[in-house]
Amino acid sequence: MDIKYIDPFIQATVNVLDEFFNVKPEVQKPYLLDKDQEHQWDVSAIIGIAGEAKGAVVISFPAELAGILTSRLTGKSVEEIDEDVIDTVGEVVNIVAGNAKKGLEEYRLMISLPSIVSGKNHKIAWPGKNAPVIAIPFKTEFGIFNLSVILENIIV
Amino acid sequence: MKILVVDDSRIMRNIIKNTLQYMHQKEDEYLEAADGVEALEILLHNHIDLLLLDWNMPRLNGLELVKKLRNIEQFVNLPIIMVTSEAAKYNVIEAIKEGVNDYLVKPVSERGLLSKIKRIFPAL
């Protein structure tokens, strides 16, 4: 499996966490995500990718970490997944997807507006039935979050 | 100076506004819009000196707004800085071709934002 096309997404994720939140995440070992498996995340931000490749980029957080990141931007404490949390995680995935395009310039890609799904073991409507989803966990001082990327025609 | 900040993220609008307020020791006035439709409405009813414009937004996106504005005489010379996550070169070229004055990729740094504004308004 050629996962070199995942690297722009990893770099963009590290960069946005550092620049935006002053958090330096450690990249953990990537794995193939089982789309039907239960998961531990409370909120996921999703961006669809279209153009010369179809796919999606998803960043999933536990509620506590999403709240900590949000409060770093707003200066207010966060008690639940509210509008500010949704705004924050949406902007994070937007920046990750948009920035990653720079490392994938051989393909002309368009990104959608972010959509947010939350709740215990929430479901994500992954595009592409057969394409693999590559998941990359990131460790931070406040907990672990997950980046998942699916790109039909590119990652096979 | 009257600055219109257009972004569908309220938090991002606040970050941009707070960054400029912190750096600029002047009495700038800020107006905000969450998409291109709101922005156009504000532009038609206010004198705006500078437009800071996101690309990906609902209803009317930033690039579509730029195309509209450059076809309206009163906005032909309106300074526009696109502030967006879209980092691919082909996106930058497309935006410049449509008439943006400058282009800044998010995440935005204080220095990056100020230097772009100073290129348009050297006296600041």
PDB file of C-alpha atoms in Angstrom:
ATOM      1  CA  MET A   1       0.000   0.000   0.000  1.00  0.00           C
ATOM      2  CA  ASP A   2       1.355   3.387  -1.033  1.00  0.00           C
ATOM      3  CA  ILE A   3       0.586   5.883   1.697  1.00  0.00           C
ATOM      4  CA  LYS A   4       2.923   8.672   0.583  1.00  0.00           C
ATOM      5  CA  TYR A   5      -0.136  10.731  -0.323  1.00  0.00           C
ATOM      6  CA  ILE A   6      -1.128  10.722   3.337  1.00  0.00           C
ATOM      7  CA  ASP A   7       1.943  12.679   4.320  1.00  0.00           C
ATOM      8  CA  PRO A   8       0.602  16.133   3.267  1.00  0.00           C
ATOM      9  CA  PHE A   9      -2.385  15.553   5.567  1.00  0.00           C
ATOM     10  CA  ILE A  10      -0.128  14.545   8.461  1.00  0.00           C
ATOM     11  CA  GLN A  11       2.115  17.573   7.989  1.00  0.00           C
ATOM     12  CA  ALA A  12      -0.877  19.911   7.737  1.00  0.00           C
ATOM     13  CA  THR A  13      -2.350  18.444  10.936  1.00  0.00           C
ATOM     14  CA  VAL A  14       0.872  18.898  12.899  1.00  0.00           C
ATOM     15  CA  ASN A  15       1.203  22.443  11.541  1.00  0.00           C
ATOM     16  CA  VAL A  16      -2.322  23.578  12.366  1.00  0.00           C
ATOM     17  CA  LEU A  17      -2.165  22.157  15.909  1.00  0.00           C
ATOM     18  CA  ASP A  18       1.122  23.938  16.491  1.00  0.00           C
ATOM     19  CA  GLU A  19       0.249  27.295  14.875  1.00  0.00           C
ATOM     20  CA  PHE A  20      -3.360  27.481  16.003  1.00  0.00           C
ATOM     21  CA  PHE A  21      -3.248  25.943  19.471  1.00  0.00           C
ATOM     22  CA  ASN A  22       0.430  25.806  20.407  1.00  0.00           C
ATOM     23  CA  VAL A  23       0.075  22.025  20.778  1.00  0.00           C
ATOM     24  CA  LYS A  24       2.757  19.761  19.339  1.00  0.00           C
ATOM     25  CA  PRO A  25       1.170  16.416  18.454  1.00  0.00           C
ATOM     26  CA  GLU A  26       3.200  13.225  18.089  1.00  0.00           C
ATOM     27  CA  VAL A  27       2.324  11.133  15.061  1.00  0.00           C
ATOM     28  CA  GLN A  28       1.518   7.517  15.958  1.00  0.00           C
ATOM     29  CA  LYS A  29       1.554   4.443  13.726  1.00  0.00           C
ATOM     30  CA  PRO A  30      -0.979   4.594  10.832  1.00  0.00           C
ATOM     31  CA  TYR A  31      -3.445   1.732  10.459  1.00  0.00           C
ATOM     32  CA  LEU A  32      -6.246   0.622   8.160  1.00  0.00           C
ATOM     33  CA  LEU A  33      -9.552   1.719   9.634  1.00  0.00           C
ATOM     34  CA  ASP A  34     -12.380  -0.785   9.872  1.00  0.00           C
ATOM     35  CA  LYS A  35     -15.318   1.422   8.823  1.00  0.00           C
ATOM     36  CA  ASP A  36     -17.838  -0.641  10.825  1.00  0.00           C
ATOM     37  CA  GLN A  37     -15.885  -0.881  14.039  1.00  0.00           C
ATOM     38  CA  GLU A  38     -17.047   0.971  17.167  1.00  0.00           C
ATOM     39  CA  HIS A  39     -14.846   3.908  18.129  1.00  0.00           C
ATOM     40  CA  GLN A  40     -14.033   6.120  21.073  1.00  0.00           C
ATOM     41  CA  TRP A  41     -14.457   9.575  19.470  1.00  0.00           C
ATOM     42  CA  ASP A  42     -17.134  12.103  20.501  1.00  0.00           C
ATOM     43  CA  VAL A  43     -16.951  14.527  17.577  1.00  0.00           C
ATOM     44  CA  SER A  44     -15.723  14.248  13.984  1.00  0.00           C
ATOM     45  CA  ALA A  45     -15.180  16.993  11.429  1.00  0.00           C
ATOM     46  CA  ILE A  46     -15.461  15.854   7.814  1.00  0.00           C
ATOM     47  CA  ILE A  47     -14.459  17.415   4.505  1.00  0.00           C
ATOM     48  CA  GLY A  48     -15.290  15.817   1.182  1.00  0.00           C
ATOM     49  CA  ILE A  49     -12.725  15.813  -1.607  1.00  0.00           C
ATOM     50  CA  ALA A  50     -13.705  15.938  -5.277  1.00  0.00           C
ATOM     51  CA  GLY A  51     -11.993  16.575  -8.608  1.00  0.00           C
ATOM     52  CA  GLU A  52      -9.287  14.251  -9.935  1.00  0.00           C
ATOM     53  CA  ALA A  53      -9.687  12.092  -6.833  1.00  0.00           C
ATOM     54  CA  LYS A  54     -12.705  11.444  -4.656  1.00  0.00           C
ATOM     55  CA  GLY A  55     -12.521  11.014  -0.957  1.00  0.00           C
ATOM     56  CA  ALA A  56     -12.722  12.563   2.465  1.00  0.00           C
ATOM     57  CA  VAL A  57     -10.584  13.752   5.318  1.00  0.00           C
ATOM     58  CA  VAL A  58     -11.930  13.311   8.829  1.00  0.00           C
ATOM     59  CA  ILE A  59     -10.541  14.476  12.153  1.00  0.00           C
ATOM     60  CA  SER A  60     -12.068  12.875  15.259  1.00  0.00           C
ATOM     61  CA  PHE A  61     -11.661  14.062  18.826  1.00  0.00           C
ATOM     62  CA  PRO A  62     -12.701  13.034  22.306  1.00  0.00           C
ATOM     63  CA  ALA A  63     -14.972  15.750  23.769  1.00  0.00           C
ATOM     64  CA  GLU A  64     -12.430  16.827  26.373  1.00  0.00           C
ATOM     65  CA  LEU A  65      -9.637  17.459  23.856  1.00  0.00           C
ATOM     66  CA  ALA A  66     -12.009  19.259  21.455  1.00  0.00           C
ATOM     67  CA  GLY A  67     -13.081  21.433  24.399  1.00  0.00           C
ATOM     68  CA  ILE A  68      -9.504  22.246  25.420  1.00  0.00           C
ATOM     69  CA  LEU A  69      -8.558  23.230  21.867  1.00  0.00           C
ATOM     70  CA  THR A  70     -11.682  25.379  21.549  1.00  0.00           C
ATOM     71  CA  SER A  71     -11.046  27.169  24.825  1.00  0.00           C
ATOM     72  CA  ARG A  72      -7.537  28.014  23.620  1.00  0.00           C
ATOM     73  CA  LEU A  73      -9.132  29.991  20.785  1.00  0.00           C
ATOM     74  CA  THR A  74     -12.053  31.536  22.636  1.00  0.00           C
ATOM     75  CA  GLY A  75     -10.544  32.024  26.093  1.00  0.00           C
ATOM     76  CA  LYS A  76     -13.728  30.557  27.591  1.00  0.00           C
ATOM     77  CA  SER A  77     -14.123  27.225  29.343  1.00  0.00           C
ATOM     78  CA  VAL A  78     -16.091  24.610  27.413  1.00  0.00           C
ATOM     79  CA  GLU A  79     -18.588  22.302  29.160  1.00  0.00           C
ATOM     80  CA  GLU A  80     -20.085  20.460  26.187  1.00  0.00           C
ATOM     81  CA  ILE A  81     -19.841  20.118  22.415  1.00  0.00           C
ATOM     82  CA  ASP A  82     -21.343  23.517  21.623  1.00  0.00           C
ATOM     83  CA  GLU A  83     -21.280  25.894  18.631  1.00  0.00           C
ATOM     84  CA  ASP A  84     -17.747  27.038  19.407  1.00  0.00           C
ATOM     85  CA  VAL A  85     -16.449  23.437  19.463  1.00  0.00           C
ATOM     86  CA  ILE A  86     -18.205  22.712  16.165  1.00  0.00           C
ATOM     87  CA  ASP A  87     -16.748  25.902  14.664  1.00  0.00           C
ATOM     88  CA  THR A  88     -13.245  25.017  15.925  1.00  0.00           C
ATOM     89  CA  VAL A  89     -13.091  21.402  14.729  1.00  0.00           C
ATOM     90  CA  GLY A  90     -14.635  22.458  11.408  1.00  0.00           C
ATOM     91  CA  GLU A  91     -11.954  25.072  10.908  1.00  0.00           C
ATOM     92  CA  VAL A  92      -9.237  22.567  11.835  1.00  0.00           C
ATOM     93  CA  VAL A  93     -10.329  20.044   9.197  1.00  0.00           C
ATOM     94  CA  ASN A  94     -10.823  22.865   6.679  1.00  0.00           C
ATOM     95  CA  ILE A  95      -7.235  24.040   7.170  1.00  0.00           C
ATOM     96  CA  VAL A  96      -5.853  20.483   7.107  1.00  0.00           C
ATOM     97  CA  ALA A  97      -7.646  19.641   3.841  1.00  0.00           C
ATOM     98  CA  GLY A  98      -6.848  22.974   2.164  1.00  0.00           C
ATOM     99  CA  ASN A  99      -3.182  22.945   3.239  1.00  0.00           C
ATOM    100  CA  ALA A 100      -2.713  19.287   2.212  1.00  0.00           C
ATOM    101  CA  LYS A 101      -3.680  20.171  -1.369  1.00  0.00           C
ATOM    102  CA  LYS A 102      -0.303  21.897  -1.669  1.00  0.00           C
ATOM    103  CA  GLY A 103       1.405  18.515  -1.299  1.00  0.00           C
ATOM    104  CA  LEU A 104      -0.946  16.899  -3.831  1.00  0.00           C
ATOM    105  CA  GLU A 105      -0.689  19.439  -6.626  1.00  0.00           C
ATOM    106  CA  GLU A 106      -0.326  16.752  -9.298  1.00  0.00           C
ATOM    107  CA  TYR A 107      -4.065  16.213  -8.768  1.00  0.00           C
ATOM    108  CA  ARG A 108      -6.534  19.074  -9.107  1.00  0.00           C
ATOM    109  CA  LEU A 109      -8.760  18.702  -6.055  1.00  0.00           C
ATOM    110  CA  MET A 110     -11.704  20.588  -4.621  1.00  0.00           C
ATOM    111  CA  ILE A 111     -12.746  20.490  -0.993  1.00  0.00           C
ATOM    112  CA  SER A 112     -16.247  20.769   0.447  1.00  0.00           C
ATOM    113  CA  LEU A 113     -17.428  22.804   3.395  1.00  0.00           C
ATOM    114  CA  PRO A 114     -16.892  20.958   6.680  1.00  0.00           C
ATOM    115  CA  SER A 115     -19.667  18.953   8.286  1.00  0.00           C
ATOM    116  CA  ILE A 116     -19.640  17.835  11.902  1.00  0.00           C
ATOM    117  CA  VAL A 117     -20.959  14.627  13.451  1.00  0.00           C
ATOM    118  CA  SER A 118     -21.038  14.102  17.204  1.00  0.00           C
ATOM    119  CA  GLY A 119     -22.274  11.619  19.771  1.00  0.00           C
ATOM    120  CA  LYS A 120     -21.072   8.329  21.181  1.00  0.00           C
ATOM    121  CA  ASN A 121     -19.920   5.977  18.406  1.00  0.00           C
ATOM    122  CA  HIS A 122     -21.296   8.353  15.731  1.00  0.00           C
ATOM    123  CA  LYS A 123     -21.366   7.055  12.170  1.00  0.00           C
ATOM    124  CA  ILE A 124     -19.426   8.552   9.298  1.00  0.00           C
ATOM    125  CA  ALA A 125     -20.715   8.119   5.741  1.00  0.00           C
ATOM    126  CA  TRP A 126     -17.418   7.208   4.062  1.00  0.00           C
ATOM    127  CA  PRO A 127     -17.333   7.727   0.305  1.00  0.00           C
ATOM    128  CA  GLY A 128     -16.047   4.860  -1.869  1.00  0.00           C
ATOM    129  CA  LYS A 129     -16.969   1.286  -1.005  1.00  0.00           C
ATOM    130  CA  ASN A 130     -13.649  -0.376  -1.715  1.00  0.00           C
ATOM    131  CA  ALA A 131     -11.018   2.292  -1.110  1.00  0.00           C
ATOM    132  CA  PRO A 132      -9.152   1.897   2.185  1.00  0.00           C
ATOM    133  CA  VAL A 133      -9.386   4.445   4.984  1.00  0.00           C
ATOM    134  CA  ILE A 134      -5.977   5.221   6.443  1.00  0.00           C
ATOM    135  CA  ALA A 135      -6.153   6.317  10.074  1.00  0.00           C
ATOM    136  CA  ILE A 136      -3.361   8.152  11.868  1.00  0.00           C
ATOM    137  CA  PRO A 137      -3.596   8.705  15.617  1.00  0.00           C
ATOM    138  CA  PHE A 138      -1.902  11.781  17.102  1.00  0.00           C
ATOM    139  CA  LYS A 139      -0.862  11.947  20.726  1.00  0.00           C
ATOM    140  CA  THR A 140      -1.016  15.271  22.563  1.00  0.00           C
ATOM    141  CA  GLU A 141      -0.522  16.259  26.188  1.00  0.00           C
ATOM    142  CA  PHE A 142      -4.335  16.500  26.434  1.00  0.00           C
ATOM    143  CA  GLY A 143      -5.233  13.175  24.809  1.00  0.00           C
ATOM    144  CA  ILE A 144      -5.302  11.364  21.490  1.00  0.00           C
ATOM    145  CA  PHE A 145      -7.135  12.400  18.337  1.00  0.00           C
ATOM    146  CA  ASN A 146      -7.431  10.725  14.969  1.00  0.00           C
ATOM    147  CA  LEU A 147      -6.941  11.781  11.354  1.00  0.00           C
ATOM    148  CA  SER A 148      -8.528   9.542   8.707  1.00  0.00           C
ATOM    149  CA  VAL A 149      -8.085   9.896   4.963  1.00  0.00           C
ATOM    150  CA  ILE A 150      -9.744   8.099   2.072  1.00  0.00           C
ATOM    151  CA  LEU A 151      -8.745   8.974  -1.493  1.00  0.00           C
ATOM    152  CA  GLU A 152     -10.113   6.809  -4.284  1.00  0.00           C
ATOM    153  CA  ASN A 153      -7.812   6.511  -7.334  1.00  0.00           C
ATOM    154  CA  ILE A 154      -4.827   7.750  -5.322  1.00  0.00           C
ATOM    155  CA  ILE A 155      -4.562   5.440  -2.334  1.00  0.00           C
ATOM    156  CA  VAL A 156      -5.160   1.894  -3.503  1.00  0.00           C
TER     157      VAL A 156
ATOM    158  CA  MET B   1      -9.919  52.432   8.099  1.00  0.00           C
ATOM    159  CA  LYS B   2     -13.024  50.287   7.703  1.00  0.00           C
ATOM    160  CA  ILE B   3     -12.251  46.576   7.313  1.00  0.00           C
ATOM    161  CA  LEU B   4     -14.767  43.901   6.333  1.00  0.00           C
ATOM    162  CA  VAL B   5     -13.829  40.413   7.595  1.00  0.00           C
ATOM    163  CA  VAL B   6     -15.668  37.646   5.744  1.00  0.00           C
ATOM    164  CA  ASP B   7     -15.437  34.066   7.000  1.00  0.00           C
ATOM    165  CA  ASP B   8     -18.064  31.429   7.777  1.00  0.00           C
ATOM    166  CA  SER B   9     -16.214  30.638  11.003  1.00  0.00           C
ATOM    167  CA  ARG B  10     -17.092  33.135  13.748  1.00  0.00           C
ATOM    168  CA  ILE B  11     -14.019  32.066  15.696  1.00  0.00           C
ATOM    169  CA  MET B  12     -11.809  32.753  12.667  1.00  0.00           C
ATOM    170  CA  ARG B  13     -13.379  36.206  12.210  1.00  0.00           C
ATOM    171  CA  ASN B  14     -12.611  36.953  15.855  1.00  0.00           C
ATOM    172  CA  ILE B  15      -9.021  35.735  15.520  1.00  0.00           C
ATOM    173  CA  ILE B  16      -8.439  37.977  12.489  1.00  0.00           C
ATOM    174  CA  LYS B  17     -10.109  40.966  14.168  1.00  0.00           C
ATOM    175  CA  ASN B  18      -8.270  40.481  17.466  1.00  0.00           C
ATOM    176  CA  THR B  19      -4.948  40.071  15.664  1.00  0.00           C
ATOM    177  CA  LEU B  20      -5.428  43.319  13.771  1.00  0.00           C
ATOM    178  CA  GLN B  21      -6.715  45.211  16.801  1.00  0.00           C
ATOM    179  CA  TYR B  22      -3.739  44.037  18.837  1.00  0.00           C
ATOM    180  CA  MET B  23      -1.178  45.016  16.210  1.00  0.00           C
ATOM    181  CA  HIS B  24      -2.796  48.192  14.928  1.00  0.00           C
ATOM    182  CA  GLN B  25      -2.849  50.904  17.561  1.00  0.00           C
ATOM    183  CA  LYS B  26      -5.452  52.727  15.501  1.00  0.00           C
ATOM    184  CA  GLU B  27      -9.180  53.214  15.577  1.00  0.00           C
ATOM    185  CA  ASP B  28      -9.989  50.803  12.771  1.00  0.00           C
ATOM    186  CA  GLU B  29     -13.595  49.788  12.394  1.00  0.00           C
ATOM    187  CA  TYR B  30     -14.475  46.156  11.719  1.00  0.00           C
ATOM    188  CA  LEU B  31     -17.518  44.759  10.036  1.00  0.00           C
ATOM    189  CA  GLU B  32     -18.195  41.047   9.690  1.00  0.00           C
ATOM    190  CA  ALA B  33     -19.978  38.736   7.291  1.00  0.00           C
ATOM    191  CA  ALA B  34     -20.406  34.951   7.322  1.00  0.00           C
ATOM    192  CA  ASP B  35     -20.631  34.449   3.551  1.00  0.00           C
ATOM    193  CA  GLY B  36     -20.433  36.242   0.220  1.00  0.00           C
ATOM    194  CA  VAL B  37     -24.103  37.208   0.161  1.00  0.00           C
ATOM    195  CA  GLU B  38     -23.872  39.001   3.532  1.00  0.00           C
ATOM    196  CA  ALA B  39     -20.583  40.581   2.471  1.00  0.00           C
ATOM    197  CA  LEU B  40     -22.043  41.984  -0.756  1.00  0.00           C
ATOM    198  CA  GLU B  41     -24.959  43.469   1.164  1.00  0.00           C
ATOM    199  CA  ILE B  42     -22.566  45.214   3.583  1.00  0.00           C
ATOM    200  CA  LEU B  43     -20.335  46.419   0.727  1.00  0.00           C
ATOM    201  CA  LEU B  44     -23.288  47.954  -1.103  1.00  0.00           C
ATOM    202  CA  HIS B  45     -24.293  49.985   1.967  1.00  0.00           C
ATOM    203  CA  ASN B  46     -20.953  50.937   3.535  1.00  0.00           C
ATOM    204  CA  HIS B  47     -17.673  52.409   2.421  1.00  0.00           C
ATOM    205  CA  ILE B  48     -15.132  49.613   2.996  1.00  0.00           C
ATOM    206  CA  ASP B  49     -11.383  50.238   2.701  1.00  0.00           C
ATOM    207  CA  LEU B  50     -10.209  46.617   2.864  1.00  0.00           C
ATOM    208  CA  LEU B  51     -11.850  43.233   2.373  1.00  0.00           C
ATOM    209  CA  LEU B  52     -10.372  40.159   4.121  1.00  0.00           C
ATOM    210  CA  LEU B  53     -12.087  37.275   2.410  1.00  0.00           C
ATOM    211  CA  ASP B  54     -12.291  33.538   3.026  1.00  0.00           C
ATOM    212  CA  TRP B  55     -12.718  31.252  -0.011  1.00  0.00           C
ATOM    213  CA  ASN B  56     -14.847  28.282   1.096  1.00  0.00           C
ATOM    214  CA  MET B  57     -18.163  29.558   2.392  1.00  0.00           C
ATOM    215  CA  PRO B  58     -21.839  28.643   1.918  1.00  0.00           C
ATOM    216  CA  ARG B  59     -24.238  30.475  -0.443  1.00  0.00           C
ATOM    217  CA  LEU B  60     -21.637  32.629  -2.244  1.00  0.00           C
ATOM    218  CA  ASN B  61     -18.000  31.679  -1.855  1.00  0.00           C
ATOM    219  CA  GLY B  62     -15.076  34.087  -1.785  1.00  0.00           C
ATOM    220  CA  LEU B  63     -13.979  33.554  -5.368  1.00  0.00           C
ATOM    221  CA  GLU B  64     -17.521  34.007  -6.675  1.00  0.00           C
ATOM    222  CA  LEU B  65     -17.773  37.250  -4.682  1.00  0.00           C
ATOM    223  CA  VAL B  66     -14.482  38.527  -6.155  1.00  0.00           C
ATOM    224  CA  LYS B  67     -15.787  37.833  -9.689  1.00  0.00           C
ATOM    225  CA  LYS B  68     -18.973  39.793  -8.926  1.00  0.00           C
ATOM    226  CA  LEU B  69     -17.162  42.702  -7.290  1.00  0.00           C
ATOM    227  CA  ARG B  70     -14.669  43.180 -10.109  1.00  0.00           C
ATOM    228  CA  ASN B  71     -17.607  43.595 -12.470  1.00  0.00           C
ATOM    229  CA  ILE B  72     -19.157  46.388 -10.390  1.00  0.00           C
ATOM    230  CA  GLU B  73     -17.530  49.747 -11.075  1.00  0.00           C
ATOM    231  CA  GLN B  74     -17.397  50.958  -7.470  1.00  0.00           C
ATOM    232  CA  PHE B  75     -15.507  47.812  -6.383  1.00  0.00           C
ATOM    233  CA  VAL B  76     -13.021  47.487  -9.253  1.00  0.00           C
ATOM    234  CA  ASN B  77     -10.230  48.891  -7.084  1.00  0.00           C
ATOM    235  CA  LEU B  78     -11.387  47.635  -3.668  1.00  0.00           C
ATOM    236  CA  PRO B  79      -8.349  46.069  -1.938  1.00  0.00           C
ATOM    237  CA  ILE B  80      -9.063  42.368  -1.355  1.00  0.00           C
ATOM    238  CA  ILE B  81      -6.861  39.924   0.552  1.00  0.00           C
ATOM    239  CA  MET B  82      -7.996  36.324   0.332  1.00  0.00           C
ATOM    240  CA  VAL B  83      -7.434  34.540   3.663  1.00  0.00           C
ATOM    241  CA  THR B  84      -8.034  30.848   3.087  1.00  0.00           C
ATOM    242  CA  SER B  85      -6.910  27.307   3.843  1.00  0.00           C
ATOM    243  CA  GLU B  86      -6.580  26.670   0.074  1.00  0.00           C
ATOM    244  CA  ALA B  87      -2.815  26.309  -0.303  1.00  0.00           C
ATOM    245  CA  ALA B  88      -2.430  24.770  -3.783  1.00  0.00           C
ATOM    246  CA  LYS B  89      -0.615  26.964  -6.321  1.00  0.00           C
ATOM    247  CA  TYR B  90      -3.435  26.574  -8.847  1.00  0.00           C
ATOM    248  CA  ASN B  91      -5.827  28.068  -6.287  1.00  0.00           C
ATOM    249  CA  VAL B  92      -3.563  31.051  -5.648  1.00  0.00           C
ATOM    250  CA  ILE B  93      -3.202  31.664  -9.405  1.00  0.00           C
ATOM    251  CA  GLU B  94      -6.960  31.384  -9.938  1.00  0.00           C
ATOM    252  CA  ALA B  95      -7.682  33.906  -7.179  1.00  0.00           C
ATOM    253  CA  ILE B  96      -5.080  36.386  -8.443  1.00  0.00           C
ATOM    254  CA  LYS B  97      -6.452  36.041 -11.994  1.00  0.00           C
ATOM    255  CA  GLU B  98      -9.931  36.894 -10.726  1.00  0.00           C
ATOM    256  CA  GLY B  99      -8.594  40.041  -9.127  1.00  0.00           C
ATOM    257  CA  VAL B 100      -7.587  39.552  -5.497  1.00  0.00           C
ATOM    258  CA  ASN B 101      -4.749  41.874  -4.495  1.00  0.00           C
ATOM    259  CA  ASP B 102      -3.038  39.366  -2.234  1.00  0.00           C
ATOM    260  CA  TYR B 103      -3.396  35.864  -0.828  1.00  0.00           C
ATOM    261  CA  LEU B 104      -2.739  34.524   2.649  1.00  0.00           C
ATOM    262  CA  VAL B 105      -2.910  30.846   3.604  1.00  0.00           C
ATOM    263  CA  LYS B 106      -4.407  29.856   6.985  1.00  0.00           C
ATOM    264  CA  PRO B 107      -3.379  29.298   9.733  1.00  0.00           C
ATOM    265  CA  VAL B 108      -2.769  33.028   9.791  1.00  0.00           C
ATOM    266  CA  SER B 109       0.207  34.463  11.640  1.00  0.00           C
ATOM    267  CA  GLU B 110       0.156  38.015  13.014  1.00  0.00           C
ATOM    268  CA  ARG B 111       3.246  38.918  11.011  1.00  0.00           C
ATOM    269  CA  GLY B 112       1.862  37.400   7.799  1.00  0.00           C
ATOM    270  CA  LEU B 113      -1.399  39.289   8.050  1.00  0.00           C
ATOM    271  CA  LEU B 114       0.230  42.630   8.849  1.00  0.00           C
ATOM    272  CA  SER B 115       2.801  42.328   6.042  1.00  0.00           C
ATOM    273  CA  LYS B 116       0.062  41.655   3.496  1.00  0.00           C
ATOM    274  CA  ILE B 117      -1.894  44.703   4.696  1.00  0.00           C
ATOM    275  CA  LYS B 118       1.252  46.874   4.616  1.00  0.00           C
ATOM    276  CA  ARG B 119       1.878  45.898   1.002  1.00  0.00           C
ATOM    277  CA  ILE B 120      -1.468  47.441   0.124  1.00  0.00           C
ATOM    278  CA  PHE B 121      -1.309  50.322   2.609  1.00  0.00           C
ATOM    279  CA  PRO B 122       2.435  51.138   2.989  1.00  0.00           C
ATOM    280  CA  ALA B 123       1.719  54.158   5.192  1.00  0.00           C
ATOM    281  CA  LEU B 124       0.287  52.004   7.998  1.00  0.00           C
TER     282      LEU B 124
END
